[in-house]
Backbone as a chain_set.jsonl record, in Angstrom:
{"seq": "MYDDYIVENIDHARLLANKGLIPKEEAALIIKGLMEVNIEIENGTLDFASKREEKQNSVEKCLAEKIGPIATKLHMVC", "coords": {"N": [[3.829, -26.437, -70.123], [1.578, -27.003, -67.502], [-1.239, -29.129, -67.317], [-4.435, -28.101, -66.17], [-5.909, -29.851, -64.499], [-3.921, -31.563, -63.606], [-2.327, -29.778, -62.144], [-4.133, -29.108, -60.079], [-4.261, -31.578, -58.778], [-1.602, -31.954, -57.982], [-1.354, -29.85, -56.166], [-3.226, -30.758, -54.293], [-2.026, -33.129, -53.389], [0.213, -32.059, -52.108], [-1.086, -30.621, -50.077], [-2.284, -32.714, -48.621], [0.015, -33.942, -47.626], [1.145, -31.836, -46.132], [-0.749, -31.593, -44.131], [-0.315, -33.866, -42.808], [-1.612, -36.176, -43.558], [-0.779, -37.957, -45.462], [2.421, -39.479, -45.921], [5.269, -37.378, -46.588], [7.042, -38.453, -48.432], [5.437, -40.139, -49.954], [3.728, -38.258, -51.068], [5.569, -36.905, -52.65], [6.168, -38.917, -54.489], [3.674, -39.241, -55.717], [3.408, -36.686, -56.869], [5.606, -36.67, -58.624], [4.786, -38.739, -60.321], [2.451, -37.551, -61.367], [3.589, -35.441, -62.797], [4.882, -36.885, -64.771], [2.65, -37.984, -66.038], [1.578, -35.621, -67.008], [3.449, -34.974, -68.975], [2.843, -36.942, -70.819], [0.304, -36.069, -71.531], [0.937, -33.615, -72.749], [2.481, -34.561, -74.891], [0.605, -35.889, -76.287], [0.213, -38.575, -75.946], [-1.347, -39.679, -73.997], [-4.467, -40.814, -74.064], [-7.495, -39.254, -74.035], [-10.808, -37.96, -73.782], [-12.32, -34.696, -74.136], [-14.048, -34.239, -72.052], [-14.299, -33.605, -68.605], [-14.679, -35.677, -66.669], [-13.874, -37.969, -68.046], [-11.246, -37.319, -68.534], [-10.27, -37.251, -65.916], [-10.532, -39.973, -65.2], [-8.742, -41.142, -67.039], [-6.298, -39.937, -66.318], [-6.079, -40.787, -63.645], [-5.919, -43.587, -63.973], [-3.559, -43.827, -65.493], [-1.719, -42.707, -63.69], [-1.888, -44.577, -61.594], [-0.836, -46.798, -62.897], [1.772, -45.981, -63.108], [2.704, -45.487, -60.445], [1.515, -47.276, -58.741], [-0.532, -48.585, -56.006], [-0.366, -46.419, -54.26], [-1.324, -44.239, -55.557], [-4.053, -44.098, -55.085], [-4.293, -42.752, -52.72], [-4.388, -40.109, -53.271], [-6.987, -39.326, -53.382], [-7.905, -38.798, -50.893], [-9.802, -37.015, -48.486], [-9.481, -33.823, -47.083]], "CA": [[2.735, -25.927, -69.318], [0.857, -28.087, -66.853], [-2.678, -29.232, -67.448], [-5.09, -27.608, -64.947], [-6.276, -30.973, -63.632], [-2.67, -32.032, -63.003], [-1.96, -28.772, -61.138], [-5.04, -29.294, -58.939], [-3.877, -32.797, -58.072], [-0.312, -31.697, -57.335], [-1.667, -29.031, -54.986], [-3.918, -31.6, -53.312], [-1.019, -34.032, -52.798], [0.988, -31.24, -51.165], [-1.959, -30.328, -48.942], [-2.393, -33.94, -47.822], [1.291, -34.129, -46.918], [1.302, -30.765, -45.146], [-1.661, -31.867, -43.013], [0.098, -35.117, -42.189], [-2.519, -37.263, -43.928], [0.062, -38.929, -46.156], [3.835, -39.133, -45.74], [5.833, -36.494, -47.614], [7.662, -39.287, -49.463], [4.369, -40.591, -50.844], [3.293, -37.08, -51.819], [6.59, -36.661, -53.674], [5.992, -39.944, -55.512], [2.453, -38.88, -56.445], [3.706, -35.497, -57.674], [6.479, -37.108, -59.72], [3.933, -39.473, -61.255], [1.583, -36.592, -62.056], [4.41, -34.715, -63.768], [5.076, -37.807, -65.889], [1.37, -38.031, -66.746], [1.453, -34.361, -67.732], [4.272, -35.086, -70.186], [2.067, -37.737, -71.77], [-0.765, -35.197, -72.029], [1.555, -32.662, -73.677], [2.936, -35.276, -76.083], [-0.543, -36.485, -76.95], [0.24, -40.032, -75.819], [-2.407, -40.09, -73.081], [-5.701, -40.67, -74.823], [-8.707, -38.961, -73.278], [-11.712, -37.003, -74.406], [-12.272, -33.381, -73.502], [-14.902, -34.194, -70.865], [-13.497, -33.654, -67.378], [-14.763, -36.985, -66.019], [-13.055, -38.908, -68.804], [-9.856, -36.936, -68.287], [-9.941, -37.715, -64.569], [-10.349, -41.427, -65.238], [-7.515, -41.443, -67.779], [-5.159, -39.51, -65.504], [-6.002, -41.677, -62.484], [-5.453, -44.902, -64.425], [-2.155, -43.678, -65.878], [-0.958, -42.5, -62.456], [-1.84, -45.86, -60.887], [0.099, -47.657, -63.625], [3.126, -45.487, -62.861], [3.158, -45.521, -59.046], [0.841, -48.33, -57.995], [-1.667, -48.281, -55.13], [-0.224, -45.12, -53.575], [-2.118, -43.275, -56.326], [-5.396, -43.967, -54.507], [-4.243, -41.831, -51.579], [-4.642, -38.76, -53.764], [-8.413, -39.033, -53.247], [-8.268, -38.563, -49.495], [-10.415, -35.711, -48.234], [-8.862, -33.123, -45.941]], "C": [[1.967, -27.119, -68.74], [-0.641, -27.984, -67.098], [-3.317, -28.815, -66.115], [-5.445, -28.736, -63.981], [-5.045, -31.529, -62.919], [-2.253, -31.074, -61.887], [-2.832, -28.921, -59.888], [-4.625, -30.505, -58.104], [-2.53, -32.659, -57.375], [-0.536, -30.879, -56.062], [-2.333, -29.864, -53.894], [-2.942, -32.56, -52.63], [-0.171, -33.278, -51.777], [0.181, -30.947, -49.905], [-2.091, -31.544, -48.027], [-1.122, -34.174, -47.012], [1.467, -33.08, -45.828], [0.405, -30.961, -43.927], [-1.331, -33.182, -42.316], [-0.789, -36.305, -42.525], [-1.831, -38.342, -44.761], [1.513, -38.52, -45.91], [4.342, -38.263, -46.896], [6.473, -37.29, -48.747], [6.617, -39.783, -50.458], [3.835, -39.429, -51.673], [4.277, -36.788, -52.94], [6.459, -37.664, -54.811], [4.754, -39.654, -56.362], [2.727, -37.703, -57.371], [4.593, -35.859, -58.857], [5.665, -37.851, -60.776], [3.023, -38.549, -62.041], [2.352, -35.787, -63.096], [4.676, -35.588, -64.994], [3.799, -37.938, -66.715], [1.196, -36.761, -67.569], [2.269, -34.375, -69.021], [3.52, -35.88, -71.245], [0.91, -36.922, -72.345], [-0.197, -34.246, -73.077], [1.974, -33.327, -74.98], [1.791, -35.899, -76.866], [-0.577, -38.002, -76.857], [-0.758, -40.557, -74.796], [-3.725, -39.776, -73.764], [-6.87, -40.404, -73.881], [-9.534, -37.952, -74.049], [-11.653, -35.694, -73.628], [-13.144, -33.294, -72.25], [-14.061, -34.411, -69.617], [-13.518, -35.031, -66.717], [-13.878, -38.001, -66.725], [-11.575, -38.597, -68.616], [-9.425, -37.438, -66.913], [-9.667, -39.211, -64.564], [-9.051, -41.806, -65.933], [-6.279, -41.098, -66.962], [-4.986, -40.455, -64.317], [-5.463, -43.055, -62.865], [-3.967, -44.85, -64.767], [-1.274, -43.51, -64.641], [-0.813, -43.811, -61.69], [-0.882, -46.83, -61.572], [1.539, -47.263, -63.327], [3.59, -45.715, -61.421], [2.459, -46.566, -58.188], [-0.239, -47.816, -57.058], [-1.557, -46.975, -54.345], [-1.077, -44.06, -54.272], [-3.501, -43.071, -55.717], [-5.429, -42.997, -53.33], [-4.502, -40.389, -51.992], [-6.096, -38.359, -53.539], [-8.865, -38.867, -51.808], [-8.828, -37.154, -49.35], [-9.778, -35.109, -46.992], [-9.897, -32.762, -44.908]], "O": [[1.742, -28.116, -69.426], [-1.223, -26.899, -67.085], [-2.794, -29.143, -65.051], [-5.294, -28.582, -62.77], [-5.124, -31.921, -61.755], [-1.869, -31.515, -60.804], [-2.326, -28.867, -58.767], [-4.638, -30.456, -56.874], [-2.342, -33.197, -56.284], [0.027, -31.186, -55.011], [-2.038, -29.696, -52.71], [-3.027, -32.775, -51.421], [0.128, -33.803, -50.704], [0.708, -31.018, -48.794], [-2.017, -31.418, -46.804], [-1.186, -34.561, -45.845], [1.894, -33.403, -44.719], [0.753, -30.548, -42.821], [-1.991, -33.563, -41.349], [-0.727, -37.334, -41.851], [-2.252, -39.499, -44.762], [1.798, -37.339, -45.712], [3.895, -38.402, -48.034], [6.451, -36.854, -49.898], [6.875, -39.842, -51.66], [3.525, -39.599, -52.852], [3.872, -36.461, -54.055], [6.621, -37.302, -55.976], [4.786, -39.804, -57.584], [2.321, -37.72, -58.533], [4.354, -35.401, -59.975], [5.831, -37.624, -61.974], [2.837, -38.732, -63.244], [1.819, -35.485, -64.164], [4.692, -35.094, -66.121], [3.852, -37.995, -67.943], [0.72, -36.816, -68.702], [1.83, -33.848, -70.043], [3.552, -35.536, -72.427], [0.574, -37.07, -73.52], [-0.768, -34.085, -74.156], [1.843, -32.736, -76.052], [1.985, -36.381, -77.982], [-1.311, -38.652, -77.601], [-0.993, -41.763, -74.733], [-4.054, -38.615, -74.008], [-7.193, -41.235, -73.031], [-9.015, -37.189, -74.864], [-11.006, -35.61, -72.584], [-12.991, -32.361, -71.463], [-13.21, -35.299, -69.581], [-12.481, -35.506, -66.253], [-13.207, -38.804, -66.075], [-10.748, -39.506, -68.548], [-8.333, -37.988, -66.766], [-8.679, -39.663, -63.986], [-8.334, -42.692, -65.468], [-5.323, -41.872, -66.917], [-3.869, -40.876, -64.017], [-4.639, -43.62, -62.146], [-3.206, -45.733, -64.372], [-0.201, -44.108, -64.557], [0.269, -44.121, -61.191], [-0.193, -47.598, -60.901], [2.425, -48.116, -63.298], [4.739, -46.094, -61.195], [2.793, -46.718, -57.013], [-0.8, -46.744, -57.28], [-2.556, -46.482, -53.823], [-1.502, -43.091, -53.642], [-4.066, -41.982, -55.823], [-6.491, -42.478, -52.986], [-4.803, -39.544, -51.149], [-6.406, -37.168, -53.509], [-10.062, -38.802, -51.53], [-8.376, -36.221, -50.013], [-9.564, -35.789, -45.988], [-9.563, -32.17, -43.881]]}, "num_chains": 1, "name": "protein.A"}
């Protein structure tokens, strides 16, 4: 099962690609990275507190470690 925050970010990456704000290839890389982060959440290997802000920071840091600077494109506003 996917974490709600991960699902929101996957949907946002798709939206950015569909609107042409990021290339579909980059959206696919972001989504793949988010799925990998979700596995770490499920396995308990991604350490974060229950507060949403702390979860966001942990997920963002982990995603950036996995895919590099493309991760910052997830924060583009439509």
